[in-house]
Short mmCIF file of C-alpha atoms in Angstrom, two decimals:
data_model
loop_
_atom_site.label_atom_id
_atom_site.label_comp_id
_atom_site.label_asym_id
_atom_site.label_seq_id
_atom_site.Cartn_x
_atom_site.Cartn_y
_atom_site.Cartn_z
CA MET A 1 68.86 190.55 88.88
CA GLU A 2 66.42 189.20 86.30
CA ASN A 3 67.72 185.66 86.69
CA SER A 4 67.44 185.77 90.49
CA ARG A 5 63.88 186.99 90.30
CA SER A 6 62.73 184.47 87.72
CA ARG A 7 64.10 181.37 89.41
CA SER A 8 61.89 179.17 91.54
CA VAL A 9 61.51 179.96 95.21
CA PHE A 10 62.66 176.44 96.06
CA VAL A 11 65.91 176.57 94.08
CA ASP A 12 67.89 177.70 97.11
CA ILE A 13 66.56 174.79 99.13
CA GLY A 14 67.55 172.44 96.36
CA LEU A 15 71.07 173.86 96.38
CA ARG A 16 71.20 173.42 100.14
CA GLU A 17 70.22 169.78 99.79
CA LEU A 18 72.93 169.21 97.18
CA ASN A 19 75.68 171.25 98.85
CA GLY A 20 74.70 170.33 102.38
CA PHE A 21 74.59 172.15 105.71
CA ARG A 22 77.20 171.71 108.41
CA VAL A 23 74.96 170.16 111.03
CA ARG A 24 76.36 167.97 113.78
CA LYS A 25 75.22 164.40 113.14
CA ARG A 26 74.77 161.57 115.57
CA PRO A 27 76.62 158.30 114.79
CA PHE A 28 74.37 155.91 112.90
CA PHE A 29 73.94 152.26 113.79
CA ALA A 30 71.66 149.90 111.90
CA ASP A 31 70.60 148.24 115.17
CA SER A 32 70.14 151.10 117.60
CA GLU A 33 67.72 152.36 120.20
CA LEU A 34 67.11 155.66 121.97
CA VAL A 35 67.82 155.87 125.67
CA CYS A 36 66.26 158.82 127.51
CA ARG A 37 67.32 160.05 130.91
CA GLU A 38 65.70 162.85 132.87
CA ILE A 39 68.28 165.40 134.03
CA ALA A 40 66.10 167.55 136.27
CA GLY A 41 62.75 169.31 136.59
CA VAL A 42 61.97 172.90 137.52
CA ALA A 43 58.72 174.39 138.77
CA VAL A 44 57.02 177.27 136.96
CA GLU A 45 55.89 179.51 139.79
CA HIS A 46 56.06 183.13 140.90
CA ASP A 47 55.79 184.25 144.51
CA GLY A 48 54.52 180.82 145.47
CA TYR A 49 51.80 180.65 142.80
CA ARG A 50 52.14 177.98 140.14
CA THR A 51 51.16 178.57 136.52
CA PRO A 52 51.20 176.31 133.44
CA PRO A 53 54.03 176.95 130.93
CA LEU A 54 53.06 177.56 127.32
CA ALA A 55 56.32 177.87 125.37
CA VAL A 56 60.00 176.94 125.71
CA SER A 57 62.97 177.88 123.53
CA PHE A 58 66.72 177.23 123.73
CA CYS A 59 69.17 179.95 122.74
CA LYS A 60 70.35 179.56 119.16
CA SER A 61 74.05 180.48 119.47
CA SER A 62 76.62 178.05 120.85
CA ARG A 63 77.82 180.61 123.40
CA HIS A 64 74.48 180.54 125.24
CA SER A 65 73.33 177.07 124.28
CA GLN A 66 72.73 176.17 127.94
CA VAL A 67 70.09 178.92 128.39
CA PHE A 68 66.41 178.35 127.63
CA ALA A 69 63.38 180.64 128.03
CA VAL A 70 59.98 179.65 129.44
CA SER A 71 56.77 181.65 129.04
CA ASP A 72 53.58 180.94 130.95
CA GLU A 73 49.89 181.67 131.22
CA ASP A 74 50.38 184.62 133.59
CA GLY A 75 52.54 186.57 131.13
CA HIS A 76 55.90 185.88 132.80
CA VAL A 77 59.11 184.97 130.98
CA SER A 78 61.85 183.11 132.87
CA LEU A 79 65.41 182.26 131.85
CA PHE A 80 67.05 179.06 133.11
CA ASN A 81 70.57 177.65 133.02
CA SER A 82 70.35 174.01 131.92
CA ASN A 83 74.01 173.34 132.85
CA HIS A 84 73.37 173.99 136.52
CA LYS A 85 74.41 171.07 138.72
CA PHE A 86 71.09 169.74 139.92
CA ALA A 87 71.05 167.68 143.09
CA SER A 88 69.24 164.37 142.77
CA SER A 89 67.41 164.96 146.04
CA ALA A 90 66.37 168.55 145.25
CA THR A 91 62.71 169.45 144.71
CA HIS A 92 61.41 171.23 141.64
CA GLN A 93 61.07 174.44 143.63
CA GLU A 94 64.69 174.22 144.79
CA ASN A 95 65.86 173.64 141.23
CA THR A 96 63.95 176.73 140.13
CA GLU A 97 65.61 178.87 142.78
CA ASN A 98 69.05 177.68 141.73
CA ALA A 99 68.73 177.47 137.94
CA ARG A 100 66.47 180.46 137.17
CA PHE A 101 68.57 183.61 136.85
CA ARG A 102 66.02 186.02 135.32
CA ASP A 103 62.26 186.50 135.48
CA TRP A 104 59.98 189.34 134.45
CA ILE A 105 56.40 190.15 133.45
CA ALA A 106 56.41 190.45 129.66
CA HIS A 107 52.65 190.85 129.09
CA ASN A 108 49.49 191.21 131.10
CA ASN A 109 48.17 188.16 129.29
CA ALA A 110 49.35 184.68 128.41
CA VAL A 111 52.54 184.40 126.34
CA PHE A 112 52.00 181.68 123.71
CA ASP A 113 55.33 181.78 121.89
CA VAL A 114 58.92 182.97 122.41
CA SER A 115 61.82 183.23 119.95
CA TRP A 116 65.46 184.33 120.21
CA ILE A 117 66.95 186.80 117.70
CA LYS A 118 70.09 188.92 117.20
CA ASP A 119 72.59 186.37 118.56
CA ASP A 120 70.36 185.75 121.59
CA SER A 121 70.57 189.36 122.75
CA CYS A 122 66.85 189.91 122.12
CA LEU A 123 63.75 187.83 122.79
CA LEU A 124 60.40 187.99 120.98
CA THR A 125 57.21 187.26 122.92
CA ALA A 126 53.78 186.65 121.36
CA SER A 127 50.80 187.17 123.62
CA GLY A 128 47.07 186.91 124.03
CA ASP A 129 46.94 190.73 124.25
CA GLN A 130 47.24 190.71 120.42
CA THR A 131 50.80 192.10 120.40
CA ILE A 132 54.38 190.93 119.96
CA LYS A 133 57.11 192.52 122.06
CA VAL A 134 60.85 192.80 121.50
CA TRP A 135 62.91 192.49 124.67
CA ASP A 136 66.54 193.46 125.27
CA VAL A 137 67.61 190.57 127.48
CA GLU A 138 70.75 192.27 128.79
CA GLU A 139 68.96 195.40 129.93
CA ASN A 140 65.67 193.60 130.60
CA LYS A 141 63.50 196.19 128.86
CA CYS A 142 61.06 196.28 125.96
CA THR A 143 62.41 197.99 122.83
CA GLY A 144 59.43 197.55 120.51
CA VAL A 145 55.77 196.52 120.31
CA LEU A 146 54.33 195.00 117.14
CA ILE A 147 50.67 195.97 116.74
CA GLY A 148 48.14 195.09 114.07
CA HIS A 149 46.60 191.74 114.95
CA THR A 150 43.02 191.63 116.26
CA GLY A 151 43.32 188.25 117.95
CA THR A 152 45.69 186.19 120.07
CA VAL A 153 49.11 185.81 118.47
CA LYS A 154 49.70 182.06 118.54
CA SER A 155 52.90 181.64 116.54
CA MET A 156 55.84 183.56 115.11
CA CYS A 157 59.10 182.80 113.34
CA PRO A 158 62.07 185.08 112.58
CA HIS A 159 63.81 185.28 109.22
CA PRO A 160 66.58 182.65 108.93
CA THR A 161 69.34 185.22 108.28
CA ASN A 162 67.87 188.68 108.93
CA SER A 163 66.80 189.10 112.57
CA ASP A 164 64.88 192.29 111.77
CA LEU A 165 62.27 190.33 109.78
CA LEU A 166 59.67 187.92 111.11
CA VAL A 167 56.26 186.43 110.42
CA SER A 168 53.41 185.88 112.87
CA GLY A 169 50.10 184.04 112.87
CA SER A 170 47.01 184.87 114.91
CA ARG A 171 43.59 183.61 115.88
CA ASP A 172 42.14 186.43 113.78
CA GLY A 173 42.90 184.28 110.72
CA CYS A 174 45.73 186.52 109.50
CA PHE A 175 49.45 186.15 109.19
CA ALA A 176 51.60 189.26 109.10
CA LEU A 177 55.12 190.27 108.07
CA TRP A 178 57.17 192.62 110.24
CA ASP A 179 60.33 194.66 109.92
CA LEU A 180 61.75 195.80 113.27
CA ARG A 181 63.52 198.72 111.57
CA CYS A 182 60.20 200.31 110.57
CA LYS A 183 59.21 202.07 113.81
CA SER A 184 56.17 204.27 113.29
CA SER A 185 55.62 205.85 116.72
CA SER A 186 56.80 205.72 120.33
CA HIS A 187 54.96 205.44 123.62
CA LYS A 188 56.62 205.26 127.07
CA GLU A 189 60.01 204.48 125.53
CA GLU A 190 58.43 201.64 123.56
CA PHE A 191 58.46 201.92 119.78
CA CYS A 192 55.28 200.77 118.05
CA ILE A 193 55.82 198.86 114.83
CA ASN A 194 53.17 198.23 112.19
CA SER A 195 53.19 195.24 109.87
CA THR A 196 54.68 195.57 106.40
CA GLY A 197 52.22 193.06 104.96
CA MET A 198 49.21 191.06 106.10
CA VAL A 199 47.11 188.30 104.56
CA LYS A 200 43.59 187.90 105.92
CA GLY A 201 41.61 184.68 105.80
CA ALA A 202 44.64 182.60 104.84
CA HIS A 203 42.99 179.36 106.00
CA LEU A 204 39.26 179.83 105.62
CA SER A 205 37.15 176.73 105.89
CA PRO A 206 35.10 175.78 102.78
CA LEU A 207 32.03 176.17 104.98
CA SER A 208 33.06 179.60 106.26
CA LYS A 209 30.59 181.40 104.01
CA ARG A 210 27.69 179.53 105.57
CA ILE A 211 29.06 179.62 109.11
CA GLY A 212 29.81 183.35 108.99
CA ARG A 213 31.38 184.64 112.18
CA ARG A 214 29.82 182.23 114.62
CA LYS A 215 33.14 180.41 115.13
CA ALA A 216 36.20 182.62 115.31
CA ALA A 217 38.51 179.62 115.76
CA SER A 218 37.47 178.13 112.42
CA SER A 219 39.97 180.39 110.61
CA SER A 220 42.71 180.57 113.23
CA ILE A 221 46.35 180.47 112.11
CA THR A 222 48.00 177.94 114.41
CA SER A 223 51.61 177.94 113.16
CA VAL A 224 53.91 179.82 110.79
CA LEU A 225 57.43 179.19 109.49
CA TYR A 226 59.97 181.29 107.62
CA LEU A 227 61.63 178.73 105.33
CA LYS A 228 65.37 178.56 104.76
CA ASP A 229 65.16 179.91 101.22
CA GLU A 230 64.52 183.30 102.95
CA ILE A 231 61.52 184.26 100.80
CA THR A 232 58.92 181.54 101.42
CA ILE A 233 56.50 181.28 104.34
CA ALA A 234 54.62 178.17 105.43
CA THR A 235 51.32 178.54 107.29
CA ALA A 236 48.90 176.11 108.90
CA GLY A 237 45.43 176.59 110.35
CA ALA A 238 42.78 175.07 112.55
CA PRO A 239 40.11 174.44 109.85
CA ASP A 240 41.92 171.71 107.90
CA SER A 241 45.19 169.85 107.46
CA ALA A 242 46.36 171.91 104.48
CA LEU A 243 49.80 173.49 104.41
CA LYS A 244 50.11 176.67 102.37
CA PHE A 245 53.29 178.24 101.06
CA TRP A 246 53.56 181.93 100.25
CA ASP A 247 56.09 184.04 98.38
CA THR A 248 56.81 187.13 100.48
CA ARG A 249 57.29 189.16 97.30
CA LYS A 250 53.73 188.39 96.18
CA LEU A 251 51.28 187.52 98.95
CA LYS A 252 48.02 187.52 97.01
CA VAL A 253 47.73 183.77 96.58
CA PRO A 254 49.74 180.80 97.88
CA ILE A 255 52.35 179.41 95.48
CA ALA A 256 52.00 175.82 96.71
CA GLN A 257 49.85 173.67 98.93
CA ALA A 258 50.25 170.26 100.54
CA SER A 259 47.97 168.00 102.53
CA PRO A 260 48.14 164.44 103.90
CA GLN A 261 44.75 163.80 102.30
CA SER A 262 45.77 165.16 98.92
CA GLY A 263 44.23 162.16 97.16
CA THR A 264 40.98 162.32 99.09
CA THR A 265 37.95 163.69 97.29
CA ASN A 266 35.74 163.85 100.36
CA THR A 267 35.64 167.49 101.47
CA LYS A 268 34.41 166.58 104.95
CA GLU A 269 37.38 164.26 105.49
CA LYS A 270 39.83 166.92 104.29
CA SER A 271 38.55 169.50 106.73
CA ALA A 272 38.09 167.19 109.69
CA HIS A 273 41.49 167.73 111.34
CA GLY A 274 43.47 170.92 111.82
CA ILE A 275 47.24 171.33 112.08
CA VAL A 276 48.63 172.23 115.50
CA SER A 277 52.29 173.10 114.86
CA LEU A 278 55.01 173.19 112.21
CA SER A 279 58.77 172.72 112.48
CA GLN A 280 61.76 172.39 110.15
CA ASP A 281 65.29 171.04 110.40
CA SER A 282 68.45 173.14 110.09
CA SER A 283 68.90 172.39 106.39
CA GLY A 284 65.34 173.44 105.56
CA THR A 285 64.70 170.22 103.63
CA PHE A 286 62.24 168.50 105.97
CA LEU A 287 59.14 169.95 107.57
CA THR A 288 56.86 168.37 110.18
CA ALA A 289 53.17 169.06 110.68
CA SER A 290 51.40 167.69 113.77
CA CYS A 291 47.72 167.14 113.13
CA LYS A 292 44.62 166.71 115.29
CA ASP A 293 44.21 163.20 113.87
CA ASN A 294 47.01 162.18 116.30
CA ARG A 295 49.58 161.85 113.54
CA ILE A 296 52.72 163.76 112.64
CA TYR A 297 53.44 164.16 108.93
CA LEU A 298 56.92 164.61 107.47
CA TYR A 299 57.23 166.57 104.21
CA ASN A 300 60.12 167.01 101.83
CA ILE A 301 60.07 170.64 100.70
CA LEU A 302 61.31 169.60 97.26
CA GLN A 303 58.50 167.05 96.81
CA LEU A 304 55.41 168.75 98.14
CA ASP A 305 53.29 167.46 95.26
CA LYS A 306 53.83 163.91 96.53
CA GLY A 307 52.37 164.66 99.94
CA PRO A 308 54.02 163.53 103.17
CA VAL A 309 56.94 161.13 102.79
CA GLN A 310 56.33 159.59 106.23
CA SER A 311 53.84 159.72 109.07
CA PHE A 312 54.30 158.95 112.76
CA SER A 313 51.74 157.91 115.33
CA GLY A 314 51.60 156.99 119.01
CA CYS A 315 50.99 160.32 120.74
CA ARG A 316 47.64 161.94 121.45
CA ILE A 317 47.18 165.49 120.15
CA GLY A 318 44.03 166.54 121.97
CA SER A 319 44.47 170.32 121.94
CA PHE A 320 46.07 173.09 119.91
CA PHE A 321 48.72 173.58 122.61
CA VAL A 322 50.62 170.33 121.91
CA ARG A 323 53.77 171.13 119.93
CA THR A 324 56.10 169.03 117.80
CA MET A 325 59.76 169.72 116.92
CA ILE A 326 62.11 167.95 114.53
CA SER A 327 65.73 167.79 115.67
CA PRO A 328 68.21 170.20 114.04
CA ASP A 329 69.93 167.35 112.20
CA GLY A 330 66.61 165.90 111.04
CA GLU A 331 67.23 162.52 112.72
CA GLN A 332 64.48 162.52 115.39
CA ILE A 333 61.05 164.03 116.00
CA LEU A 334 59.99 165.13 119.50
CA SER A 335 56.36 165.74 120.37
CA GLY A 336 54.26 166.50 123.40
CA SER A 337 51.05 164.61 124.07
CA SER A 338 47.76 165.00 125.88
CA ASP A 339 48.35 161.74 127.77
CA GLY A 340 51.09 163.29 129.94
CA ASN A 341 54.08 161.85 128.07
CA ALA A 342 56.51 163.05 125.43
CA TYR A 343 57.42 160.91 122.42
CA ILE A 344 60.50 160.62 120.21
CA TRP A 345 60.58 158.90 116.81
CA GLN A 346 63.57 158.08 114.67
CA VAL A 347 62.92 159.54 111.23
CA ASN A 348 64.50 156.57 109.42
CA LYS A 349 62.35 154.10 111.40
CA PRO A 350 58.75 155.36 111.12
CA GLN A 351 57.25 151.92 111.81
CA VAL A 352 59.13 151.45 115.08
CA ASP A 353 57.29 152.38 118.26
CA PRO A 354 58.40 155.76 119.62
CA THR A 355 60.51 156.18 122.72
CA ILE A 356 58.38 157.48 125.60
CA LEU A 357 59.56 160.16 128.02
CA LYS A 358 57.64 159.53 131.22
CA GLY A 359 57.60 161.87 134.18
CA HIS A 360 54.95 164.53 133.67
CA ASP A 361 51.53 164.27 135.29
CA ASN A 362 49.49 166.24 132.76
CA GLU A 363 49.41 167.27 129.10
CA VAL A 364 52.87 167.94 127.64
CA SER A 365 52.52 171.04 125.49
CA ALA A 366 55.77 172.78 124.50
CA VAL A 367 59.01 170.99 123.54
CA ASP A 368 62.36 172.05 122.11
CA TRP A 369 65.78 170.70 121.08
CA SER A 370 69.08 172.27 122.01
CA PRO A 371 70.64 173.33 118.67
CA SER A 372 74.22 173.00 119.96
CA GLU A 373 74.19 170.29 122.64
CA ILE A 374 73.24 167.09 120.85
CA GLY A 375 70.59 165.06 122.64
CA LYS A 376 69.45 167.69 125.15
CA VAL A 377 65.72 168.43 125.04
CA VAL A 378 63.22 170.27 127.21
CA THR A 379 59.52 169.57 127.76
CA ALA A 380 56.82 171.72 129.40
CA SER A 381 53.60 170.42 130.90
CA ASP A 382 50.34 171.51 132.47
CA ASP A 383 51.61 169.96 135.71
CA PHE A 384 53.43 173.32 136.22
CA THR A 385 56.89 171.85 135.55
CA VAL A 386 59.55 172.00 132.84
CA ARG A 387 61.88 169.02 132.54
CA LEU A 388 65.30 168.52 130.97
CA TRP A 389 66.21 165.25 129.26
CA ASN A 390 69.28 163.69 127.72
CA ILE A 391 68.77 161.50 124.64
CA GLU A 392 71.44 158.96 123.71
CA ILE A 393 71.71 156.38 120.93
CA ASN A 394 72.83 152.92 122.03
CA ARG A 395 73.43 149.70 120.14
CA CYS A 396 70.70 147.13 120.66
CA SER A 397 71.67 144.49 123.21
CA ASN A 398 70.06 141.67 121.22
CA ALA A 399 72.27 142.27 118.23
CA ASN A 400 75.27 140.02 117.62
CA PRO A 401 78.26 142.34 118.00
CA THR A 402 80.78 139.73 116.82
CA ALA A 403 78.91 138.99 113.62
CA SER A 404 78.19 142.62 112.85
CA THR A 405 81.80 143.59 113.50
CA SER A 406 83.13 140.88 111.22
CA ARG A 407 80.71 141.92 108.50
CA VAL A 408 81.80 145.50 108.74
CA LYS A 409 85.47 144.52 108.73
CA ARG A 410 85.02 142.35 105.68
CA ARG A 411 83.22 145.14 103.90
CA VAL A 412 85.33 148.18 104.67
CA THR A 413 88.85 146.83 105.40
CA ALA A 414 91.40 144.84 103.45
CA MET A 415 94.67 143.06 104.24
CA SER A 416 97.48 145.57 104.53
CA ASN A 417 100.65 145.28 102.45
CA THR A 418 102.76 144.55 105.53
CA GLU A 419 100.43 141.78 106.66
CA ALA A 420 100.42 140.21 103.18
CA LYS A 421 104.20 140.29 103.09
CA GLU A 422 104.52 138.64 106.50
CA ARG A 423 102.06 135.91 105.57
CA LEU A 424 103.89 135.23 102.29
CA GLU A 425 107.23 134.90 104.07
CA SER A 426 105.81 132.68 106.81
CA ASN A 427 104.14 130.34 104.32
CA LYS A 428 107.11 130.11 101.91
CA GLU A 429 108.32 126.51 101.58
CA PRO A 430 112.04 125.60 101.18
CA GLU A 431 113.03 124.64 97.69
CA SER A 432 113.40 120.91 97.03
CA PRO A 433 116.17 119.63 94.75
CA GLN A 434 113.66 117.28 93.16
CA LYS A 435 111.88 120.23 91.62
CA ASN A 436 114.83 120.84 89.28
CA SER A 437 114.75 117.38 87.69
CA SER A 438 115.88 116.75 84.12
CA ASP A 439 112.31 116.26 82.99
CA ASN A 440 111.49 119.88 83.68
CA GLN A 441 114.59 121.49 82.19
CA SER A 442 113.43 121.38 78.57
CA MET A 443 111.11 124.36 78.88
CA PRO A 444 110.67 126.95 81.63
CA ASN A 445 107.50 126.40 83.62
CA ILE A 446 105.51 129.66 83.51
CA ARG A 447 102.77 129.76 86.07
CA THR A 448 100.23 132.39 87.03
CA PRO A 449 99.26 132.88 90.70
CA GLU A 450 96.06 130.94 89.97
CA ALA A 451 98.06 127.98 88.68
CA GLN A 452 100.37 128.21 91.64
CA MET A 453 97.37 128.12 93.95
CA LYS A 454 95.95 125.07 92.21
CA LYS A 455 99.22 123.21 92.40
CA THR A 456 99.63 124.04 96.06
CA SER A 457 96.14 122.75 96.79
CA LEU A 458 96.76 119.54 94.81
CA SER A 459 100.04 118.76 96.58
CA SER A 460 98.50 119.29 99.96
CA SER A 461 95.51 117.09 99.09
CA SER A 462 97.71 114.14 98.10
CA SER A 463 99.20 113.94 101.59
CA SER A 464 95.88 114.33 103.41
CA SER A 465 93.42 111.60 104.27
CA SER A 466 90.64 110.56 101.94
CA SER A 467 88.01 112.21 104.14
CA SER A 468 89.46 115.67 103.50
CA LEU A 469 88.72 115.25 99.79
CA SER A 470 85.01 115.68 100.50
CA LEU A 471 85.28 119.41 101.16
CA SER A 472 82.56 121.39 99.50
CA SER A 473 83.32 123.95 96.82
CA LEU A 474 82.09 126.71 99.13
CA GLU A 475 84.62 125.76 101.81
CA GLU A 476 87.38 125.69 99.22
CA ASP A 477 86.45 129.19 98.11
CA LYS A 478 86.64 130.38 101.67
CA MET A 479 90.09 128.79 102.07
CA CYS A 480 91.27 130.50 98.92
CA GLU A 481 89.98 133.84 100.11
CA LYS A 482 92.09 133.57 103.25
CA THR A 483 95.38 132.68 101.54
CA PRO A 484 98.07 135.36 101.21
CA GLU A 485 98.27 134.64 97.49
CA THR A 486 94.70 135.84 97.11
CA ALA A 487 95.53 139.06 98.90
CA VAL A 488 98.47 139.66 96.57
CA ASN A 489 96.36 138.76 93.57
CA SER A 490 93.52 141.13 94.50
CA PRO A 491 92.75 144.16 92.29
CA SER A 492 94.09 146.46 94.97
CA SER A 493 97.45 144.65 94.95
CA VAL A 494 97.78 145.13 91.19
CA LEU A 495 97.24 148.86 91.56
CA ASN A 496 99.34 149.18 94.72
CA PRO A 497 101.38 146.00 95.27
CA PRO A 498 103.65 145.45 98.29
CA SER A 499 107.18 146.70 97.96
CA SER A 500 108.55 143.16 98.18
CA VAL A 501 106.66 142.05 95.07
CA LYS A 502 106.74 145.27 93.09
CA ARG A 503 106.25 144.59 89.37
CA ARG A 504 107.04 147.01 86.63
CA THR A 505 105.50 145.40 83.54
CA ILE A 506 102.75 142.98 82.70
CA ARG A 507 105.34 140.23 82.02
CA ASP A 508 106.70 140.65 85.53
CA TYR A 509 103.28 139.75 86.85
CA PHE A 510 103.89 136.08 85.93
CA LEU A 511 106.13 133.91 88.06
CA VAL A 512 108.84 132.12 86.04
CA THR A 513 110.34 129.04 87.57
CA PRO A 514 113.75 128.08 86.17
#
């Protein structure tokens, strides 16, 4: 117990990076491009009245990977089936009627965040009414209300392994920890749950003492994350671009802090841009932070002191409703934008222009990746629609497939034993009686494969024209590389020679001519 308590909170993440997570990976090509295709769009409306969506979330288990939840400004939550066969000629309203299989009023205020827990049997909803509710999706009823915040609950994140634990962040400047098993009271069959821990003023601006309470948004918590080490929480706020990390066993002060302007000494520059949203990949190694300076910063949890390892630009983050999500495998980053588009970057190509998902007519706010179906994403916009997309990776058309294939073959494949044997037999010359002349009977002629190769090349050159003698040394090397003798003489043939030329001792390696 003492050793587990004394070790660093990031040790588990380090072990995960070394041991690895079983995450489905996309095939990698050096010359590749993303191809995006819109599957369908659904309208967010109730009884004929349209409302802007605020949050989207795919189910986390593979059994329900086709289901995603949408919350909106009117307090409704809707469940859609993304595997529904959408007709190409259908309208958004028709798609909603066919693909939406459940809809209910979760709050009497806007629902800013949703999250699946307990193998997708329950759904958490965070609202502007300052509460979080727990919903039994099967029975479509509320089983708990989390109370304690004094402002809009903007973000929440469940524990990575224990669905009874979660963290939330609010516009009141506080983030709180919750345990769904600690039910304090009941009201109308709804259990009220109080927080087990709360930190106030987690992201106060340096000028907050002078500003006082004139600006409530100056200390707002915009995003929270429960990291994969199961004991660390990451928080971000509106006042500045600082990321803070907290140990849930000791919440008095943050244990670490990171910022894209870590080397900047100008306080005004540090506090100029707030962070809008945070996300992490399935392994818990990489974390993204979208900032109001229209950039997305990528952090390595194990190297926070070095600041962001990459940054991505191209989108426009004009409000605190634009979200960013890194893919579960950590290969791509998806972000909404205030210009009405969504953008996707390849993490290993930060300097390449992002792929643009065009189709929305207004600010794209919420986005999400399907954790089980690779390449399926969903985007929500202020144009009152939610759209499904399919992302594929294709080889670039301007690449030379023949050259690249030959390079790969030369690098990763070698001549098989059977092929070497066939080439040796096909190139074997009949013995000439002149070779056994009296001049050569005094001593046996012992020749290595290199000597044999040289003699073969000399005999062939004597019968060729004088112009063939002007071959460059590079061309000769290439000819030697292609001969069967070279294949037999390769290091791999010494370790595992063909059965026809199996040698037992080092003396057998030399060819003795009688």
